[in-house]
Amino acid sequence: MNDPEPEPISGAESLIQTLIDSGVDTCFANPGTSEMHFVVALDKVPAMRPVLGLFEGTVTGMADGYGRMADKPAVTLLHLGSGLGNGIANLHNARRAQTPIINVIGDHATYHQQWDTPLKSDIVGLARPVSAWVHSSESAHTVAADAARAVAAARAAPGGVATLILPADAAWGRANRPAPPIAVPAPAIVTDSAIDDAVAMLRSGQRTVILTRGPTLRERGLTALGRIAAATGARIMADLLAPRIERGAGRVAIERVPYRAETALEQFRDVANLILVGTHPPVAAFAYPDYPSWFLPDGIAIHYLAHEHEDGTAALEAVADALGAAPDTAKRISLSLPDRPTGGLDQFSIGALIARHLPEGAIISEESATNSLGPTTATIAAPPHDWMGNAGGAIGQGIPVAAGAAVACPGRKVVSIQADGSAMYTLQTLWTQAREKLDCVTVIFSNRSYSILKIELDRVGARNPGPRALSMFDIGNPDLDWRQLARGMGVEADRVETIEQFEAAFADAMKRPGPRLIEAIID
Amino acid sequence: MNDPEPEPISGAESLIQTLIDSGVDTCFANPGTSEMHFVVALDKVPAMRPVLGLFEGTVTGMADGYGRMADKPAVTLLHLGSGLGNGIANLHNARRAQTPIINVIGDHATYHQQWDTPLKSDIVGLARPVSAWVHSSESAHTVAADAARAVAAARAAPGGVATLILPADAAWGRANRPAPPIAVPAPAIVTDSAIDDAVAMLRSGQRTVILTRGPTLRERGLTALGRIAAATGARIMADLLAPRIERGAGRVAIERVPYRAETALEQFRDVANLILVGTHPPVAAFAYPDYPSWFLPDGIAIHYLAHEHEDGTAALEAVADALGAAPDTAKRISLSLPDRPTGGLDQFSIGALIARHLPEGAIISEESATNSLGPTTATIAAPPHDWMGNAGGAIGQGIPVAAGAAVACPGRKVVSIQADGSAMYTLQTLWTQAREKLDCVTVIFSNRSYSILKIELDRVGARNPGPRALSMFDIGNPDLDWRQLARGMGVEADRVETIEQFEAAFADAMKRPGPRLIEAIID
């Protein structure tokens, strides 16, 4: 007896089932006409969870936050080149964060592409700058295999955005089967000679810095770094824009490269050796006429212990072992909460109150621009938490990354520490937080200003700004009312102006499920 | 005696002065660090009016609306590749609208680009798909000349997006002088033989359609079209997604190509000749499995009377003259207002009320998706007005295009007729409307649904959607509250559920200066 003929499936079903079989089970979506068959297939493959965003920048930002916390990709669903365009800024950040994402973009049917219809655009051209891998499916028969390859491309170390363009007829056409998963190769193992060179530098007695970024900033890598620091006195540092760091009590503390060139130059002035693990030599984010872009002193020896796609954590453990550093020698942070603040509401009092009320295992999404110092320093010895910064510098990632993290990690409180100007770029995410009942708390630093640009203005040598220049940094005319903006999207919101008000609102928000928004009025 | 040495100016000043000298005096901006010298130069060249947007999609959409109404380009100011990314969807629409725009994107200093800093991206690669012209300035000495060339490129018929990438050191470096304007060539004149061929078709006695798009949809072109129609019985039609049409009492009425393939196929079924003026043969916006993408019958004769860059208006006048059609023979619409509606609030009652209260010379920005039929038909014989539709299909253009039109046309009332789902893409524009006290009234069709996708779902053959598919079209869980969203950005807002409430709010809004938002709750 022959097996019964399998029920025919659409290309879209074969794609979604392939993703499920490859471990991808969450879809952040903002679909249009060309994605309808993907949408309908969601009911055929119920293991895929769809999460709707009302703007593509929220979709790609959520996929970034999800991928950083889940350590596996989500899939996006975007509509043509214009939908991709709206998602580009947060895909840029995801690229810099090395977040695995399966970025699915619907396209016109293959036979329809001969005409220059209104929504036609160069999707491949737009996708390439933000993608590690780009492919456009030719037919329903190849979609499943293409999806399996996309997952492999996204998950290959160090992780990246794999863009799969899905013509409408490839989605609606008949496919024969899903494709089996592709084994994801482990990160490359660093050679013994690279380990030996690092060990020699660390034993030289010269000032040595280990600078790192990526998965090394989690428990295993930090422990190895702590052991090396304890054994050799080396300084251990993370890039300023690290995608995710495990921080707080019980963890190993790590310095950050400063934003300001003048401070960074000072930090690296006497350093003889720089060991790089998954990152590049530190340079200024922007050029400034009065400062060099390059932060390192002449004559410094630079050693790439591990490149981004190599196993930096294992390399650091090998170095620690070679140095004879015992496993329990890493210095760990003891729980220490800041004193209850007094005085006015500002980034320092807010930071202290966040630290005092932060629950263990919280996830922080930080995009607070000029108000980052207070929360960053106050939480160093707070209960253990994950800290996600803006990895690529494109503003408008904080709230969606928080939402994606909440989808990835149910049961963990997610706190957005957010500048008001940046929050406006992807405020639509608040609606998804409400719809999905995500446990997100957004703290808006409401200073009604692009304050960072006032600082940058002087630093780039653009002195004596006139009133029209200054008006370009003033977002307080009229004032944004974040309470109304949040409530307009179904998110409970408070507006606070004093320490007492902030503490009452934040402490309550830590105890009850979110979403919630607290607008903190500061100068 | 020698002339005194001219005071040195920065590259940014030379750029802005060149733009002013070339007739470009409005700047829609969302700057960052790399654009600080441009911002400071705004005080040195006070003839340039800066208008701040809180998101780049509002900036590029405003520049589109401005250009469509002012018939000259505005300049944008965007921050690096990620800022450009946020502006791409509305640049796509501007490209399709053939709107002249000087699209200035700040970049890292030339010597800084050797490092892969966080915000570095392939700006040229991202700009190319939405630009008619792309150039990256090499130094402060060439910026002014580059700006003059950008204006010429943007203004060359039919008009387009000219992207000028401005490295920070080209902005802050010393320039010697602004550059003189470049003469903009007139559109190419259509040959006599092309005129003769059109005349022959129109005299053939066969069913003939003239299909057009672009500047022909203004008074001169419409009059010529009306003369031809009166003399020959030819049907005159505009593309569905025309960027701007002069409509209403006193104007010549023109049909529109239908959105639905089945209706369009019917419209063109018996047509023997198609004369194209500034457009292409009509095809479906999307492919549908059950309908052809190509709308025209076999054997139809297609004649390109004027291509997009040629002077279609002059060609139509030449055809009308050759036909002996007298200047006053064009049939014009008489003022005729719909009856006062009764019953429930829907697109038809709202359309009637808009028509009844629309002031002469109003500008309508329409992006109402499934609710467009009511307002479109009701206003055919309303007081004369300009009608701007979504020219490229990327949603989120309606509110910014309205804002840009209000900047271009002070003294004229601007009405946005806007779907709620689309409005969410660029809602930040409401803040700019409040800040600049723009005379804009936004009518939100609040049906809490991506209704168009429910229709498209069936049309693409994706039948029997399940609950998860349907949830992707439901943006009513939770409901958006547009009153709060608008007030949160400083815009006065009403929420109406009945005809009486809508009429009271809309009539009042037509009498008082804006901005204002009316959320109309409909099914």
PDB file of N, CA and C in Angstrom, chain A residues 30-31 33 37 42-43 46 48 54 56 85 92 95-96 108 112 116-118 120 284-285 293 392 424-425 428 431 435 450 453 456 460 466 468-469 471 474 477-478 481 488, chain B residues 30-31 33 37 42-43 46 48 56 85 92 95-96 108 112 116-118 120 284-285 293 392 424-425 428 431 435 450 453 456 460 466-469 471 474 477-478 481 488:
ATOM      1  N   ASN A  30       3.886  43.484  10.114  1.00  0.00           N
ATOM      2  CA  ASN A  30       3.069  44.596   9.643  1.00  0.00           C
ATOM      3  C   ASN A  30       2.798  44.343   8.162  1.00  0.00           C
ATOM      4  N   PRO A  31       1.803  43.502   7.894  1.00  0.00           N
ATOM      5  CA  PRO A  31       1.611  43.013   6.524  1.00  0.00           C
ATOM      6  C   PRO A  31       0.819  43.958   5.647  1.00  0.00           C
ATOM      7  N   THR A  33      -0.932  43.849   1.216  1.00  0.00           N
ATOM      8  CA  THR A  33      -1.560  42.958   0.245  1.00  0.00           C
ATOM      9  C   THR A  33      -0.643  41.810  -0.165  1.00  0.00           C
ATOM     10  N   HIS A  37      -0.994  35.850   1.900  1.00  0.00           N
ATOM     11  CA  HIS A  37      -0.939  34.383   1.998  1.00  0.00           C
ATOM     12  C   HIS A  37      -0.068  33.930   3.162  1.00  0.00           C
ATOM     13  N   LEU A  42      -0.721  31.575   8.822  1.00  0.00           N
ATOM     14  CA  LEU A  42      -0.484  31.584  10.274  1.00  0.00           C
ATOM     15  C   LEU A  42      -1.496  30.697  11.000  1.00  0.00           C
ATOM     16  N   ASP A  43      -2.698  30.580  10.432  1.00  0.00           N
ATOM     17  CA  ASP A  43      -3.684  29.706  11.059  1.00  0.00           C
ATOM     18  C   ASP A  43      -3.437  28.232  10.757  1.00  0.00           C
ATOM     19  N   PRO A  46      -0.124  26.777  13.654  1.00  0.00           N
ATOM     20  CA  PRO A  46      -0.400  27.542  14.878  1.00  0.00           C
ATOM     21  C   PRO A  46       0.782  27.664  15.826  1.00  0.00           C
ATOM     22  N   MET A  48       3.416  29.108  15.179  1.00  0.00           N
ATOM     23  CA  MET A  48       4.016  30.429  14.960  1.00  0.00           C
ATOM     24  C   MET A  48       3.160  31.493  15.650  1.00  0.00           C
ATOM     25  N   LEU A  54       2.172  48.416  14.536  1.00  0.00           N
ATOM     26  CA  LEU A  54       1.455  49.385  13.699  1.00  0.00           C
ATOM     27  C   LEU A  54       2.399  50.217  12.845  1.00  0.00           C
ATOM     28  N   GLU A  56       6.543  49.634  10.839  1.00  0.00           N
ATOM     29  CA  GLU A  56       7.603  48.646  10.642  1.00  0.00           C
ATOM     30  C   GLU A  56       8.812  48.878  11.542  1.00  0.00           C
ATOM     31  N   GLY A  85      11.763  50.039   4.202  1.00  0.00           N
ATOM     32  CA  GLY A  85      12.336  51.356   4.502  1.00  0.00           C
ATOM     33  C   GLY A  85      12.018  51.780   5.923  1.00  0.00           C
ATOM     34  N   HIS A  92      19.291  48.408  11.082  1.00  0.00           N
ATOM     35  CA  HIS A  92      20.676  48.877  11.236  1.00  0.00           C
ATOM     36  C   HIS A  92      21.177  48.566  12.648  1.00  0.00           C
ATOM     37  N   ARG A  95      21.755  44.891  13.014  1.00  0.00           N
ATOM     38  CA  ARG A  95      22.997  44.495  12.344  1.00  0.00           C
ATOM     39  C   ARG A  95      24.191  44.762  13.249  1.00  0.00           C
ATOM     40  N   ARG A  96      24.173  45.956  13.877  1.00  0.00           N
ATOM     41  CA  ARG A  96      25.280  46.290  14.785  1.00  0.00           C
ATOM     42  C   ARG A  96      25.249  45.425  16.040  1.00  0.00           C
ATOM     43  N   HIS A 108       5.897  41.920  -4.975  1.00  0.00           N
ATOM     44  CA  HIS A 108       4.939  41.634  -6.029  1.00  0.00           C
ATOM     45  C   HIS A 108       5.209  40.239  -6.601  1.00  0.00           C
ATOM     46  N   HIS A 112       4.538  39.961 -12.140  1.00  0.00           N
ATOM     47  CA  HIS A 112       4.012  41.326 -12.038  1.00  0.00           C
ATOM     48  C   HIS A 112       5.155  42.351 -11.993  1.00  0.00           C
ATOM     49  N   ASP A 116       6.190  48.778 -13.845  1.00  0.00           N
ATOM     50  CA  ASP A 116       6.652  49.743 -12.840  1.00  0.00           C
ATOM     51  C   ASP A 116       5.448  50.248 -12.039  1.00  0.00           C
ATOM     52  N   THR A 117       4.832  49.345 -11.289  1.00  0.00           N
ATOM     53  CA  THR A 117       3.642  49.690 -10.515  1.00  0.00           C
ATOM     54  C   THR A 117       4.027  50.575  -9.324  1.00  0.00           C
ATOM     55  N   PRO A 118       3.026  51.256  -8.749  1.00  0.00           N
ATOM     56  CA  PRO A 118       3.359  52.299  -7.768  1.00  0.00           C
ATOM     57  C   PRO A 118       4.279  51.849  -6.646  1.00  0.00           C
ATOM     58  N   LYS A 120       6.362  49.374  -6.572  1.00  0.00           N
ATOM     59  CA  LYS A 120       7.591  48.670  -6.946  1.00  0.00           C
ATOM     60  C   LYS A 120       8.815  49.496  -6.555  1.00  0.00           C
ATOM     61  N   ALA A 284      36.015  57.243  17.870  1.00  0.00           N
ATOM     62  CA  ALA A 284      34.913  58.133  18.224  1.00  0.00           C
ATOM     63  C   ALA A 284      33.689  57.799  17.367  1.00  0.00           C
ATOM     64  N   ALA A 285      32.511  57.967  17.966  1.00  0.00           N
ATOM     65  CA  ALA A 285      31.278  57.736  17.212  1.00  0.00           C
ATOM     66  C   ALA A 285      31.172  58.735  16.062  1.00  0.00           C
ATOM     67  N   SER A 293      39.686  61.091  15.832  1.00  0.00           N
ATOM     68  CA  SER A 293      38.704  60.015  15.835  1.00  0.00           C
ATOM     69  C   SER A 293      39.277  58.749  16.463  1.00  0.00           C
ATOM     70  N   GLY A 392      23.496  50.386  17.616  1.00  0.00           N
ATOM     71  CA  GLY A 392      23.886  50.961  16.322  1.00  0.00           C
ATOM     72  C   GLY A 392      23.728  52.460  16.246  1.00  0.00           C
ATOM     73  N   MET A 424       9.889  59.271  20.445  1.00  0.00           N
ATOM     74  CA  MET A 424       8.905  59.666  19.432  1.00  0.00           C
ATOM     75  C   MET A 424       9.054  58.884  18.119  1.00  0.00           C
ATOM     76  N   TYR A 425      10.245  58.322  17.893  1.00  0.00           N
ATOM     77  CA  TYR A 425      10.476  57.680  16.590  1.00  0.00           C
ATOM     78  C   TYR A 425       9.654  56.405  16.412  1.00  0.00           C
ATOM     79  N   GLN A 428       4.669  54.082  18.411  1.00  0.00           N
ATOM     80  CA  GLN A 428       3.583  53.146  18.077  1.00  0.00           C
ATOM     81  C   GLN A 428       3.735  51.810  18.819  1.00  0.00           C
ATOM     82  N   TRP A 431       1.361  50.631  21.632  1.00  0.00           N
ATOM     83  CA  TRP A 431       0.115  49.926  21.315  1.00  0.00           C
ATOM     84  C   TRP A 431       0.318  48.410  21.341  1.00  0.00           C
ATOM     85  N   ARG A 435      -1.580  45.658  23.518  1.00  0.00           N
ATOM     86  CA  ARG A 435      -2.297  44.554  22.887  1.00  0.00           C
ATOM     87  C   ARG A 435      -1.825  43.205  23.400  1.00  0.00           C
ATOM     88  N   TYR A 450      16.216  68.017  22.372  1.00  0.00           N
ATOM     89  CA  TYR A 450      17.286  67.168  21.872  1.00  0.00           C
ATOM     90  C   TYR A 450      18.569  67.629  22.572  1.00  0.00           C
ATOM     91  N   LEU A 453      22.117  67.169  21.275  1.00  0.00           N
ATOM     92  CA  LEU A 453      22.584  67.982  20.155  1.00  0.00           C
ATOM     93  C   LEU A 453      23.109  69.326  20.630  1.00  0.00           C
ATOM     94  N   GLU A 456      26.526  68.337  21.461  1.00  0.00           N
ATOM     95  CA  GLU A 456      27.278  68.023  20.256  1.00  0.00           C
ATOM     96  C   GLU A 456      27.602  69.282  19.448  1.00  0.00           C
ATOM     97  N   VAL A 460      31.338  69.859  18.063  1.00  0.00           N
ATOM     98  CA  VAL A 460      31.766  69.867  16.657  1.00  0.00           C
ATOM     99  C   VAL A 460      32.279  71.241  16.242  1.00  0.00           C
ATOM    100  N   GLY A 466      22.630  80.570  16.929  1.00  0.00           N
ATOM    101  CA  GLY A 466      21.595  81.581  16.993  1.00  0.00           C
ATOM    102  C   GLY A 466      20.262  80.967  17.389  1.00  0.00           C
ATOM    103  N   ARG A 468      17.588  80.347  15.687  1.00  0.00           N
ATOM    104  CA  ARG A 468      16.986  79.353  14.795  1.00  0.00           C
ATOM    105  C   ARG A 468      17.677  78.015  14.955  1.00  0.00           C
ATOM    106  N   ALA A 469      18.990  78.032  15.153  1.00  0.00           N
ATOM    107  CA  ALA A 469      19.678  76.771  15.428  1.00  0.00           C
ATOM    108  C   ALA A 469      19.147  76.164  16.722  1.00  0.00           C
ATOM    109  N   SER A 471      16.351  76.517  18.090  1.00  0.00           N
ATOM    110  CA  SER A 471      14.973  76.045  17.955  1.00  0.00           C
ATOM    111  C   SER A 471      14.923  74.622  17.402  1.00  0.00           C
ATOM    112  N   ASP A 474      14.771  72.247  20.371  1.00  0.00           N
ATOM    113  CA  ASP A 474      13.701  72.497  21.343  1.00  0.00           C
ATOM    114  C   ASP A 474      12.472  71.721  20.901  1.00  0.00           C
ATOM    115  N   ASN A 477       7.958  72.900  22.268  1.00  0.00           N
ATOM    116  CA  ASN A 477       7.068  73.946  21.772  1.00  0.00           C
ATOM    117  C   ASN A 477       6.255  73.387  20.618  1.00  0.00           C
ATOM    118  N   PRO A 478       5.106  72.751  20.884  1.00  0.00           N
ATOM    119  CA  PRO A 478       4.486  72.545  22.204  1.00  0.00           C
ATOM    120  C   PRO A 478       5.104  71.358  22.942  1.00  0.00           C
ATOM    121  N   ASP A 481       2.869  65.503  25.633  1.00  0.00           N
ATOM    122  CA  ASP A 481       2.243  64.989  26.854  1.00  0.00           C
ATOM    123  C   ASP A 481       2.212  63.458  26.737  1.00  0.00           C
ATOM    124  N   GLY A 488      -3.583  57.089  24.795  1.00  0.00           N
ATOM    125  CA  GLY A 488      -4.185  56.995  23.468  1.00  0.00           C
ATOM    126  C   GLY A 488      -3.905  55.670  22.782  1.00  0.00           C
TER     127      GLY A 488
ATOM    128  N   ASN B  30      15.342  67.085  10.515  1.00  0.00           N
ATOM    129  CA  ASN B  30      15.478  66.299  11.741  1.00  0.00           C
ATOM    130  C   ASN B  30      16.967  65.983  11.871  1.00  0.00           C
ATOM    131  N   PRO B  31      17.710  66.931  12.423  1.00  0.00           N
ATOM    132  CA  PRO B  31      19.172  66.824  12.383  1.00  0.00           C
ATOM    133  C   PRO B  31      19.761  65.995  13.520  1.00  0.00           C
ATOM    134  N   THR B  33      24.102  64.867  15.084  1.00  0.00           N
ATOM    135  CA  THR B  33      25.432  65.427  15.290  1.00  0.00           C
ATOM    136  C   THR B  33      26.099  65.841  13.972  1.00  0.00           C
ATOM    137  N   HIS B  37      26.589  71.741  11.740  1.00  0.00           N
ATOM    138  CA  HIS B  37      27.055  72.963  11.068  1.00  0.00           C
ATOM    139  C   HIS B  37      26.021  73.494  10.086  1.00  0.00           C
ATOM    140  N   LEU B  42      21.922  78.042   9.633  1.00  0.00           N
ATOM    141  CA  LEU B  42      20.561  78.568   9.425  1.00  0.00           C
ATOM    142  C   LEU B  42      20.416  79.987   9.964  1.00  0.00           C
ATOM    143  N   ASP B  43      21.181  80.316  10.991  1.00  0.00           N
ATOM    144  CA  ASP B  43      21.117  81.682  11.516  1.00  0.00           C
ATOM    145  C   ASP B  43      21.911  82.663  10.669  1.00  0.00           C
ATOM    146  N   PRO B  46      19.283  83.806   7.031  1.00  0.00           N
ATOM    147  CA  PRO B  46      17.924  83.800   7.603  1.00  0.00           C
ATOM    148  C   PRO B  46      16.816  83.651   6.576  1.00  0.00           C
ATOM    149  N   MET B  48      16.372  81.195   4.802  1.00  0.00           N
ATOM    150  CA  MET B  48      15.959  79.785   4.826  1.00  0.00           C
ATOM    151  C   MET B  48      15.080  79.540   6.047  1.00  0.00           C
ATOM    152  N   GLU B  56      11.846  61.317  10.702  1.00  0.00           N
ATOM    153  CA  GLU B  56      12.228  61.630   9.322  1.00  0.00           C
ATOM    154  C   GLU B  56      11.115  61.354   8.318  1.00  0.00           C
ATOM    155  N   GLY B  85      16.803  56.150   6.194  1.00  0.00           N
ATOM    156  CA  GLY B  85      15.927  54.983   6.223  1.00  0.00           C
ATOM    157  C   GLY B  85      14.530  55.353   6.675  1.00  0.00           C
ATOM    158  N   HIS B  92       9.895  57.509  -1.375  1.00  0.00           N
ATOM    159  CA  HIS B  92       9.338  56.650  -2.434  1.00  0.00           C
ATOM    160  C   HIS B  92       8.079  57.300  -3.026  1.00  0.00           C
ATOM    161  N   ARG B  95       9.069  60.267  -5.094  1.00  0.00           N
ATOM    162  CA  ARG B  95       9.612  59.817  -6.387  1.00  0.00           C
ATOM    163  C   ARG B  95       8.476  59.515  -7.358  1.00  0.00           C
ATOM    164  N   ARG B  96       7.457  58.827  -6.858  1.00  0.00           N
ATOM    165  CA  ARG B  96       6.321  58.492  -7.722  1.00  0.00           C
ATOM    166  C   ARG B  96       5.514  59.744  -8.070  1.00  0.00           C
ATOM    167  N   HIS B 108      29.253  61.185   8.113  1.00  0.00           N
ATOM    168  CA  HIS B 108      30.485  61.346   8.866  1.00  0.00           C
ATOM    169  C   HIS B 108      31.496  62.148   8.037  1.00  0.00           C
ATOM    170  N   HIS B 112      36.736  60.298   8.556  1.00  0.00           N
ATOM    171  CA  HIS B 112      36.205  59.419   9.602  1.00  0.00           C
ATOM    172  C   HIS B 112      35.591  58.158   8.996  1.00  0.00           C
ATOM    173  N   ASP B 116      34.607  51.709  10.806  1.00  0.00           N
ATOM    174  CA  ASP B 116      33.251  51.161  10.784  1.00  0.00           C
ATOM    175  C   ASP B 116      32.537  51.550  12.087  1.00  0.00           C
ATOM    176  N   THR B 117      32.325  52.850  12.252  1.00  0.00           N
ATOM    177  CA  THR B 117      31.694  53.351  13.483  1.00  0.00           C
ATOM    178  C   THR B 117      30.211  52.977  13.505  1.00  0.00           C
ATOM    179  N   PRO B 118      29.583  53.055  14.706  1.00  0.00           N
ATOM    180  CA  PRO B 118      28.236  52.478  14.845  1.00  0.00           C
ATOM    181  C   PRO B 118      27.240  52.970  13.806  1.00  0.00           C
ATOM    182  N   LYS B 120      27.771  54.239  10.859  1.00  0.00           N
ATOM    183  CA  LYS B 120      28.158  54.182   9.453  1.00  0.00           C
ATOM    184  C   LYS B 120      27.277  53.191   8.697  1.00  0.00           C
ATOM    185  N   ALA B 284      -2.599  46.701 -12.849  1.00  0.00           N
ATOM    186  CA  ALA B 284      -3.061  46.541 -11.464  1.00  0.00           C
ATOM    187  C   ALA B 284      -1.947  46.919 -10.495  1.00  0.00           C
ATOM    188  N   ALA B 285      -2.343  47.500  -9.358  1.00  0.00           N
ATOM    189  CA  ALA B 285      -1.349  47.828  -8.338  1.00  0.00           C
ATOM    190  C   ALA B 285      -0.683  46.569  -7.820  1.00  0.00           C
ATOM    191  N   SER B 293      -2.896  41.257 -14.535  1.00  0.00           N
ATOM    192  CA  SER B 293      -2.310  42.527 -14.088  1.00  0.00           C
ATOM    193  C   SER B 293      -2.489  43.613 -15.154  1.00  0.00           C
ATOM    194  N   GLY B 392       2.469  57.037  -4.388  1.00  0.00           N
ATOM    195  CA  GLY B 392       3.334  55.867  -4.495  1.00  0.00           C
ATOM    196  C   GLY B 392       2.860  54.661  -3.718  1.00  0.00           C
ATOM    197  N   MET B 424      -1.154  56.176  11.687  1.00  0.00           N
ATOM    198  CA  MET B 424      -0.217  55.817  12.756  1.00  0.00           C
ATOM    199  C   MET B 424       1.240  55.836  12.302  1.00  0.00           C
ATOM    200  N   TYR B 425       1.481  55.734  10.985  1.00  0.00           N
ATOM    201  CA  TYR B 425       2.860  55.630  10.497  1.00  0.00           C
ATOM    202  C   TYR B 425       3.655  56.916  10.700  1.00  0.00           C
ATOM    203  N   GLN B 428       3.598  61.587  14.234  1.00  0.00           N
ATOM    204  CA  GLN B 428       4.441  62.630  14.825  1.00  0.00           C
ATOM    205  C   GLN B 428       4.270  63.974  14.116  1.00  0.00           C
ATOM    206  N   TRP B 431       2.589  67.059  15.736  1.00  0.00           N
ATOM    207  CA  TRP B 431       3.365  67.974  16.575  1.00  0.00           C
ATOM    208  C   TRP B 431       3.889  69.149  15.746  1.00  0.00           C
ATOM    209  N   ARG B 435       3.292  73.070  16.290  1.00  0.00           N
ATOM    210  CA  ARG B 435       4.415  73.984  16.486  1.00  0.00           C
ATOM    211  C   ARG B 435       4.397  75.121  15.473  1.00  0.00           C
ATOM    212  N   TYR B 450      -7.391  47.405   9.668  1.00  0.00           N
ATOM    213  CA  TYR B 450      -6.789  47.471   8.342  1.00  0.00           C
ATOM    214  C   TYR B 450      -7.829  46.895   7.365  1.00  0.00           C
ATOM    215  N   LEU B 453      -7.080  45.373   3.960  1.00  0.00           N
ATOM    216  CA  LEU B 453      -6.456  44.047   3.888  1.00  0.00           C
ATOM    217  C   LEU B 453      -7.503  42.938   3.977  1.00  0.00           C
ATOM    218  N   GLU B 456      -8.482  42.771   0.445  1.00  0.00           N
ATOM    219  CA  GLU B 456      -7.394  42.232  -0.368  1.00  0.00           C
ATOM    220  C   GLU B 456      -7.208  40.739  -0.116  1.00  0.00           C
ATOM    221  N   VAL B 460      -6.823  38.236  -3.248  1.00  0.00           N
ATOM    222  CA  VAL B 460      -5.627  37.476  -3.623  1.00  0.00           C
ATOM    223  C   VAL B 460      -5.876  35.976  -3.512  1.00  0.00           C
ATOM    224  N   GLY B 466      -8.414  32.352   9.174  1.00  0.00           N
ATOM    225  CA  GLY B 466      -8.686  31.944  10.547  1.00  0.00           C
ATOM    226  C   GLY B 466      -8.583  33.121  11.493  1.00  0.00           C
ATOM    227  N   PRO B 467      -8.781  32.861  12.761  1.00  0.00           N
ATOM    228  CA  PRO B 467      -8.780  33.956  13.746  1.00  0.00           C
ATOM    229  C   PRO B 467      -7.429  34.661  13.859  1.00  0.00           C
ATOM    230  N   ARG B 468      -6.329  33.944  13.666  1.00  0.00           N
ATOM    231  CA  ARG B 468      -5.031  34.601  13.794  1.00  0.00           C
ATOM    232  C   ARG B 468      -4.773  35.509  12.597  1.00  0.00           C
ATOM    233  N   ALA B 469      -5.194  35.088  11.419  1.00  0.00           N
ATOM    234  CA  ALA B 469      -5.072  35.974  10.257  1.00  0.00           C
ATOM    235  C   ALA B 469      -5.920  37.224  10.482  1.00  0.00           C
ATOM    236  N   SER B 471      -6.796  38.574  13.154  1.00  0.00           N
ATOM    237  CA  SER B 471      -6.244  39.441  14.209  1.00  0.00           C
ATOM    238  C   SER B 471      -5.190  40.386  13.651  1.00  0.00           C
ATOM    239  N   ASP B 474      -6.947  43.628  12.774  1.00  0.00           N
ATOM    240  CA  ASP B 474      -7.725  44.241  13.845  1.00  0.00           C
ATOM    241  C   ASP B 474      -6.819  45.169  14.633  1.00  0.00           C
ATOM    242  N   ASN B 477      -7.722  46.537  19.210  1.00  0.00           N
ATOM    243  CA  ASN B 477      -7.537  45.808  20.462  1.00  0.00           C
ATOM    244  C   ASN B 477      -6.150  46.093  20.980  1.00  0.00           C
ATOM    245  N   PRO B 478      -5.927  47.177  21.728  1.00  0.00           N
ATOM    246  CA  PRO B 478      -6.946  48.128  22.193  1.00  0.00           C
ATOM    247  C   PRO B 478      -7.265  49.189  21.132  1.00  0.00           C
ATOM    248  N   ASP B 481      -7.023  55.983  20.667  1.00  0.00           N
ATOM    249  CA  ASP B 481      -7.821  57.165  21.011  1.00  0.00           C
ATOM    250  C   ASP B 481      -7.124  58.381  20.387  1.00  0.00           C
ATOM    251  N   GLY B 488      -1.892  65.021  22.935  1.00  0.00           N
ATOM    252  CA  GLY B 488      -0.554  64.756  23.463  1.00  0.00           C
ATOM    253  C   GLY B 488       0.528  65.442  22.653  1.00  0.00           C
TER     254      GLY B 488
END
